[in-house]
mmCIF file of C-alpha atoms in Angstrom:
data_model
loop_
_atom_site.group_PDB
_atom_site.id
_atom_site.type_symbol
_atom_site.label_atom_id
_atom_site.label_comp_id
_atom_site.label_asym_id
_atom_site.label_seq_id
_atom_site.Cartn_x
_atom_site.Cartn_y
_atom_site.Cartn_z
ATOM 1 C CA MET A 24 61.186 188.169 150.745
ATOM 2 C CA TRP A 25 61.235 184.575 149.553
ATOM 3 C CA SER A 26 58.580 183.080 151.829
ATOM 4 C CA ASP A 27 55.593 183.958 149.634
ATOM 5 C CA MET A 28 57.135 183.101 146.246
ATOM 6 C CA CYS A 29 55.088 180.806 144.043
ATOM 7 C CA GLU A 30 56.374 177.218 144.155
ATOM 8 C CA ILE A 31 54.860 176.228 140.806
ATOM 9 C CA LEU A 32 57.508 175.975 138.080
ATOM 10 C CA TYR A 33 56.232 178.228 135.314
ATOM 11 C CA TYR A 34 57.377 178.059 131.687
ATOM 12 C CA PRO A 35 56.594 181.032 129.407
ATOM 13 C CA ARG A 36 54.926 179.854 126.197
ATOM 14 C CA SER A 37 56.126 182.830 124.140
ATOM 15 C CA ASN A 38 57.717 186.203 124.749
ATOM 16 C CA ASP A 39 54.214 187.693 124.786
ATOM 17 C CA GLU A 40 53.002 185.228 127.416
ATOM 18 C CA TRP A 41 55.388 185.757 130.317
ATOM 19 C CA ALA A 42 53.451 185.797 133.589
ATOM 20 C CA HIS A 43 54.313 188.234 136.348
ATOM 21 C CA HIS A 44 54.720 187.472 139.992
ATOM 22 C CA LYS A 45 53.803 190.182 142.449
ATOM 23 C CA SER A 46 56.795 192.510 142.131
ATOM 24 C CA ILE A 47 59.568 191.946 144.638
ATOM 25 C CA GLY A 48 60.048 195.725 144.632
ATOM 26 C CA GLU A 49 62.968 197.890 143.618
ATOM 27 C CA ARG A 50 64.805 197.619 146.936
ATOM 28 C CA ALA A 51 64.710 193.824 146.945
ATOM 29 C CA ALA A 52 65.703 193.790 143.281
ATOM 30 C CA GLN A 53 68.719 195.980 143.998
ATOM 31 C CA GLU A 54 69.724 193.623 146.811
ATOM 32 C CA MET A 55 69.568 190.706 144.397
ATOM 33 C CA LEU A 56 71.490 192.576 141.725
ATOM 34 C CA SER A 57 74.219 193.504 144.193
ATOM 35 C CA CYS A 58 74.870 189.781 144.676
ATOM 36 C CA VAL A 59 75.956 189.366 141.063
ATOM 37 C CA GLY A 60 77.679 192.664 140.287
ATOM 38 C CA LYS A 61 76.678 196.163 139.235
ATOM 39 C CA HIS A 62 73.906 196.217 136.651
ATOM 40 C CA GLY A 63 72.836 199.855 136.948
ATOM 41 C CA HIS A 64 74.510 200.878 133.686
ATOM 42 C CA LEU A 65 72.782 198.125 131.692
ATOM 43 C CA ARG A 66 69.677 199.574 130.091
ATOM 44 C CA SER A 67 67.331 196.588 130.326
ATOM 45 C CA GLY A 68 67.008 193.517 132.469
ATOM 46 C CA VAL A 69 64.699 191.037 134.133
ATOM 47 C CA ILE A 70 64.608 188.981 137.315
ATOM 48 C CA THR A 71 62.549 185.795 137.270
ATOM 49 C CA ILE A 72 61.637 183.590 140.215
ATOM 50 C CA ASN A 73 60.250 180.132 139.452
ATOM 51 C CA GLY A 74 59.901 181.316 135.859
ATOM 52 C CA LEU A 75 57.694 184.286 136.759
ATOM 53 C CA ILE A 76 58.851 187.850 136.133
ATOM 54 C CA ALA A 77 59.389 189.465 139.533
ATOM 55 C CA PHE A 78 61.134 192.667 138.405
ATOM 56 C CA GLN A 79 62.167 194.283 135.122
ATOM 57 C CA TRP A 80 63.539 197.538 133.811
ATOM 58 C CA GLY A 81 63.991 199.006 130.349
ATOM 59 C CA ASP A 82 62.609 197.414 127.175
ATOM 60 C CA VAL A 83 63.161 193.674 127.739
ATOM 61 C CA SER A 84 61.517 192.833 124.385
ATOM 62 C CA GLU A 85 63.838 195.053 122.333
ATOM 63 C CA ARG A 86 65.923 193.101 119.837
ATOM 64 C CA GLN A 87 69.606 193.980 119.805
ATOM 65 C CA MET A 88 72.895 192.509 118.674
ATOM 66 C CA LEU A 89 74.334 190.316 121.388
ATOM 67 C CA PRO A 90 77.711 190.974 123.036
ATOM 68 C CA LYS A 91 80.164 188.078 123.162
ATOM 69 C CA ASP A 92 79.227 186.835 126.643
ATOM 70 C CA ALA A 93 75.594 186.570 125.564
ATOM 71 C CA LYS A 94 76.612 184.689 122.394
ATOM 72 C CA SER A 95 78.660 182.355 124.573
ATOM 73 C CA LEU A 96 75.539 181.424 126.550
ATOM 74 C CA LEU A 97 74.004 180.214 123.287
ATOM 75 C CA ILE A 98 77.187 178.326 122.335
ATOM 76 C CA SER A 99 77.307 176.708 125.782
ATOM 77 C CA THR A 100 73.732 175.525 125.323
ATOM 78 C CA LEU A 101 74.575 173.949 121.956
ATOM 79 C CA CYS A 102 77.549 172.194 123.588
ATOM 80 C CA ALA A 103 75.222 170.848 126.276
ATOM 81 C CA ILE A 104 72.824 169.525 123.632
ATOM 82 C CA ALA A 105 75.598 167.954 121.539
ATOM 83 C CA LEU A 106 77.021 166.194 124.594
ATOM 84 C CA SER A 107 73.565 164.987 125.663
ATOM 85 C CA GLU A 108 72.773 163.633 122.188
ATOM 86 C CA GLY A 109 76.048 161.720 122.082
ATOM 87 C CA LYS A 110 77.444 163.813 119.255
ATOM 88 C CA ILE A 111 80.302 164.686 121.612
ATOM 89 C CA PRO A 112 81.220 161.276 123.105
ATOM 90 C CA ALA A 113 83.209 162.796 125.961
ATOM 91 C CA LEU A 114 84.869 166.093 126.828
ATOM 92 C CA ASP A 115 88.290 164.441 126.511
ATOM 93 C CA GLU A 116 87.557 163.138 123.012
ATOM 94 C CA ARG A 117 90.333 164.394 120.735
ATOM 95 C CA ILE A 118 89.593 166.633 117.751
ATOM 96 C CA ALA A 119 91.715 168.390 115.127
ATOM 97 C CA VAL A 120 91.472 172.194 115.171
ATOM 98 C CA SER A 121 93.585 174.231 112.735
ATOM 99 C CA GLY A 122 96.254 171.569 112.664
ATOM 100 C CA GLN A 123 96.269 171.153 116.441
ATOM 101 C CA ASP A 124 95.330 168.005 118.308
ATOM 102 C CA LEU A 125 92.957 169.231 121.033
ATOM 103 C CA THR A 126 90.102 167.925 123.164
ATOM 104 C CA TRP A 127 86.571 169.232 123.405
ATOM 105 C CA ARG A 128 87.350 170.176 127.006
ATOM 106 C CA HIS A 129 90.307 172.310 125.891
ATOM 107 C CA LEU A 130 88.347 173.984 123.095
ATOM 108 C CA MET A 131 85.387 174.786 125.344
ATOM 109 C CA GLY A 132 87.666 175.977 128.128
ATOM 110 C CA ALA A 133 89.456 178.343 125.745
ATOM 111 C CA THR A 134 86.100 179.605 124.428
ATOM 112 C CA PHE A 135 84.567 180.380 127.804
ATOM 113 C CA ALA A 136 87.721 181.483 129.658
ATOM 114 C CA ARG A 137 88.081 185.090 130.740
ATOM 115 C CA GLY A 138 91.161 187.089 129.773
ATOM 116 C CA ASP A 139 92.603 186.797 126.271
ATOM 117 C CA GLN A 140 89.646 187.872 124.126
ATOM 118 C CA ALA A 141 91.415 187.239 120.817
ATOM 119 C CA ALA A 142 92.181 183.643 121.809
ATOM 120 C CA ALA A 143 88.646 183.175 123.173
ATOM 121 C CA ASN A 144 87.119 184.493 119.925
ATOM 122 C CA ALA A 145 89.283 182.164 117.826
ATOM 123 C CA ALA A 146 88.301 179.216 120.006
ATOM 124 C CA ALA A 147 84.608 180.171 119.815
ATOM 125 C CA ILE A 148 84.726 180.358 116.016
ATOM 126 C CA ALA A 149 86.383 176.928 115.877
ATOM 127 C CA LEU A 150 83.860 175.525 118.347
ATOM 128 C CA ILE A 151 80.892 176.810 116.329
ATOM 129 C CA GLU A 152 82.374 175.243 113.191
ATOM 130 C CA LYS A 153 82.763 171.890 114.959
ATOM 131 C CA LEU A 154 79.236 172.045 116.399
ATOM 132 C CA THR A 155 77.609 172.783 113.046
ATOM 133 C CA GLN A 156 79.520 169.832 111.581
ATOM 134 C CA LEU A 157 78.200 167.591 114.354
ATOM 135 C CA PHE A 158 74.608 168.734 113.826
ATOM 136 C CA ASN A 159 75.112 168.575 110.042
ATOM 137 C CA ARG A 160 73.399 171.912 109.435
ATOM 138 C CA GLY A 161 74.256 175.597 109.464
ATOM 139 C CA LEU A 162 74.322 177.633 112.658
ATOM 140 C CA SER A 163 71.005 179.388 111.945
ATOM 141 C CA GLU A 164 69.170 176.089 111.378
ATOM 142 C CA THR A 165 70.901 174.484 114.374
ATOM 143 C CA VAL A 166 69.833 177.290 116.699
ATOM 144 C CA ARG A 167 66.299 177.237 115.308
ATOM 145 C CA THR A 168 65.749 173.492 115.699
ATOM 146 C CA LYS A 169 67.727 172.882 118.880
ATOM 147 C CA ILE A 170 66.917 176.032 120.895
ATOM 148 C CA ASN A 171 64.313 178.364 119.351
ATOM 149 C CA ASP A 172 61.660 175.780 118.519
ATOM 150 C CA PRO A 173 61.852 173.821 121.807
ATOM 151 C CA ILE A 174 61.842 176.788 124.225
ATOM 152 C CA GLY A 175 60.073 179.455 122.143
ATOM 153 C CA SER A 176 62.997 181.866 121.812
ATOM 154 C CA GLY A 177 63.751 184.009 118.782
ATOM 155 C CA PHE A 178 67.511 184.096 118.272
ATOM 156 C CA GLU A 179 68.494 185.191 114.754
ATOM 157 C CA ILE A 180 71.875 184.586 113.155
ATOM 158 C CA HIS A 181 73.275 187.281 110.860
ATOM 159 C CA ALA A 182 76.342 186.867 108.658
ATOM 160 C CA SER A 183 79.228 188.953 109.980
ATOM 161 C CA GLY A 184 80.911 189.271 106.590
ATOM 162 C CA ASP A 185 84.218 188.368 108.192
ATOM 163 C CA LEU A 186 85.338 184.754 108.558
ATOM 164 C CA GLY A 187 87.593 185.803 111.411
ATOM 165 C CA ARG A 188 84.723 187.093 113.561
ATOM 166 C CA LEU A 189 81.925 185.471 115.518
ATOM 167 C CA PRO A 190 78.581 185.617 113.703
ATOM 168 C CA ASN A 191 76.253 188.423 114.701
ATOM 169 C CA ILE A 192 73.285 187.207 116.726
ATOM 170 C CA SER A 193 70.241 189.310 117.568
ATOM 171 C CA SER A 194 67.929 188.643 120.460
ATOM 172 C CA SER A 195 66.152 190.219 123.430
ATOM 173 C CA VAL A 196 66.572 190.082 127.191
ATOM 174 C CA LEU A 197 63.476 187.850 127.375
ATOM 175 C CA ASP A 198 65.009 185.365 124.913
ATOM 176 C CA LEU A 199 68.157 185.219 127.020
ATOM 177 C CA ALA A 200 66.034 184.818 130.156
ATOM 178 C CA ARG A 201 64.545 181.701 128.578
ATOM 179 C CA VAL A 202 67.980 180.165 128.046
ATOM 180 C CA SER A 203 69.058 181.061 131.578
ATOM 181 C CA LEU A 204 65.845 179.473 132.852
ATOM 182 C CA LEU A 205 66.638 176.337 130.827
ATOM 183 C CA HIS A 206 70.030 176.094 132.555
ATOM 184 C CA LEU A 207 68.461 176.799 135.942
ATOM 185 C CA ARG A 208 66.021 173.919 135.310
ATOM 186 C CA ARG A 209 69.007 171.681 134.441
ATOM 187 C CA GLY A 210 67.995 171.198 130.815
ATOM 188 C CA ILE A 211 64.248 170.649 131.268
ATOM 189 C CA TRP A 212 61.636 172.688 129.388
ATOM 190 C CA LEU A 213 58.019 171.786 130.131
ATOM 191 C CA ASP A 214 57.905 167.974 129.790
ATOM 192 C CA ARG A 215 60.907 167.768 127.458
ATOM 193 C CA ARG A 216 64.565 167.278 128.298
ATOM 194 C CA ILE A 217 66.644 169.561 126.067
ATOM 195 C CA PHE A 218 69.997 168.549 127.537
ATOM 196 C CA SER A 219 71.298 166.335 130.302
ATOM 197 C CA PRO A 220 71.773 167.659 133.863
ATOM 198 C CA LEU A 221 75.301 166.266 133.539
ATOM 199 C CA TRP A 222 76.201 169.476 131.704
ATOM 200 C CA ILE A 223 75.345 171.610 134.728
ATOM 201 C CA ASP A 224 77.369 169.306 136.984
ATOM 202 C CA LEU A 225 80.313 169.543 134.607
ATOM 203 C CA ALA A 226 79.969 173.322 134.424
ATOM 204 C CA ALA A 227 80.105 173.543 138.216
ATOM 205 C CA ALA A 228 83.193 171.321 138.350
ATOM 206 C CA GLU A 229 85.246 172.786 135.502
ATOM 207 C CA ALA A 230 87.711 175.587 136.192
ATOM 208 C CA SER A 231 86.470 177.428 133.084
ATOM 209 C CA GLY A 232 82.880 176.887 134.195
ATOM 210 C CA LEU A 233 81.978 175.784 130.644
ATOM 211 C CA TYR A 234 80.549 179.316 130.412
ATOM 212 C CA TRP A 235 79.252 179.724 133.991
ATOM 213 C CA CYS A 236 81.436 181.141 136.752
ATOM 214 C CA ARG A 237 80.762 179.747 140.198
ATOM 215 C CA ASN A 238 79.829 181.754 143.269
ATOM 216 C CA TYR A 239 78.970 179.625 146.266
ATOM 217 C CA PRO A 240 76.774 180.373 149.322
ATOM 218 C CA GLY A 241 77.184 183.526 151.348
ATOM 219 C CA SER A 242 74.688 185.910 149.776
ATOM 220 C CA GLU A 243 70.937 186.478 149.699
ATOM 221 C CA LEU A 244 70.770 184.354 146.554
ATOM 222 C CA GLY A 245 72.684 181.392 147.964
ATOM 223 C CA GLN A 246 74.580 179.263 145.451
ATOM 224 C CA LEU A 247 75.047 181.023 142.127
ATOM 225 C CA MET A 248 76.328 180.360 138.657
ATOM 226 C CA GLN A 249 76.947 183.630 136.890
ATOM 227 C CA ARG A 250 78.605 185.476 134.026
ATOM 228 C CA CYS A 251 79.187 189.226 134.078
ATOM 229 C CA SER A 252 80.749 191.699 131.661
ATOM 230 C CA PRO A 253 80.412 195.456 130.982
ATOM 231 C CA THR A 254 77.656 194.803 128.413
ATOM 232 C CA PHE A 255 75.908 191.655 129.633
ATOM 233 C CA SER A 256 75.242 189.881 132.913
ATOM 234 C CA THR A 257 73.360 186.745 133.808
ATOM 235 C CA ALA A 258 73.090 184.601 136.898
ATOM 236 C CA VAL A 259 71.038 181.662 138.096
ATOM 237 C CA SER A 260 70.473 180.776 141.751
ATOM 238 C CA THR A 261 69.867 177.077 142.286
ATOM 239 C CA ASP A 262 68.886 177.778 145.908
ATOM 240 C CA ARG A 263 66.234 180.371 145.054
ATOM 241 C CA SER A 264 65.000 179.285 141.595
ATOM 242 C CA ALA A 265 65.920 182.797 140.461
ATOM 243 C CA ALA A 266 67.451 183.967 137.186
ATOM 244 C CA ILE A 267 68.775 187.410 136.335
ATOM 245 C CA VAL A 268 69.565 188.730 132.856
ATOM 246 C CA ALA A 269 70.656 192.269 131.997
ATOM 247 C CA MET A 270 72.003 193.712 128.747
ATOM 248 C CA GLY A 271 72.634 197.007 127.012
#
């Protein structure tokens, strides 16, 4: 099913300008989805190949509040940008967090680790605070200037009203597909480098995945980086230039 896929790397200009590849068909889509977990209960999703929409279901333009794993994809992207811009000198650079002497590597690992959700939420809140300090602007402005404006996404930050909770973030499946595509392209968007490919190499090497979980060859999709939960799933296939995002 891959032999006739377009080899041109397409970048969608806006959520209204996504181009469609000839559909890979429901059967092929289900085969791809089975490689990264069960997505049937998620109400909307999209599969892109070389940046072209090859299959979709549900309302992929619908804005909804993001679950934690989807928020973490955004946080991971900000970490990648901060590291690439030299704002984080190195992952083993030491930082003070709530009276503890930690490293960026430890804080990111705790944020993106699976298991203890309370600990992961606390780490994510601390990481967001540190990132906004590095960028010297609030989270909403940071996301707008560092992610939304460069890649044409529309993430919106909403105050949660609780300092002990992650901020609410609204977005659509298509917005998340853009970010997944950015990671698949190793930080390149059009003719602009948004973050260094070093981040993807680090993500593949780290036990925590720095958000992404690794799944190596042995499936139709070849080598994968993925993240799956009951409310959100995403995966990128470096072998097939494919990205999958599902939410709901």
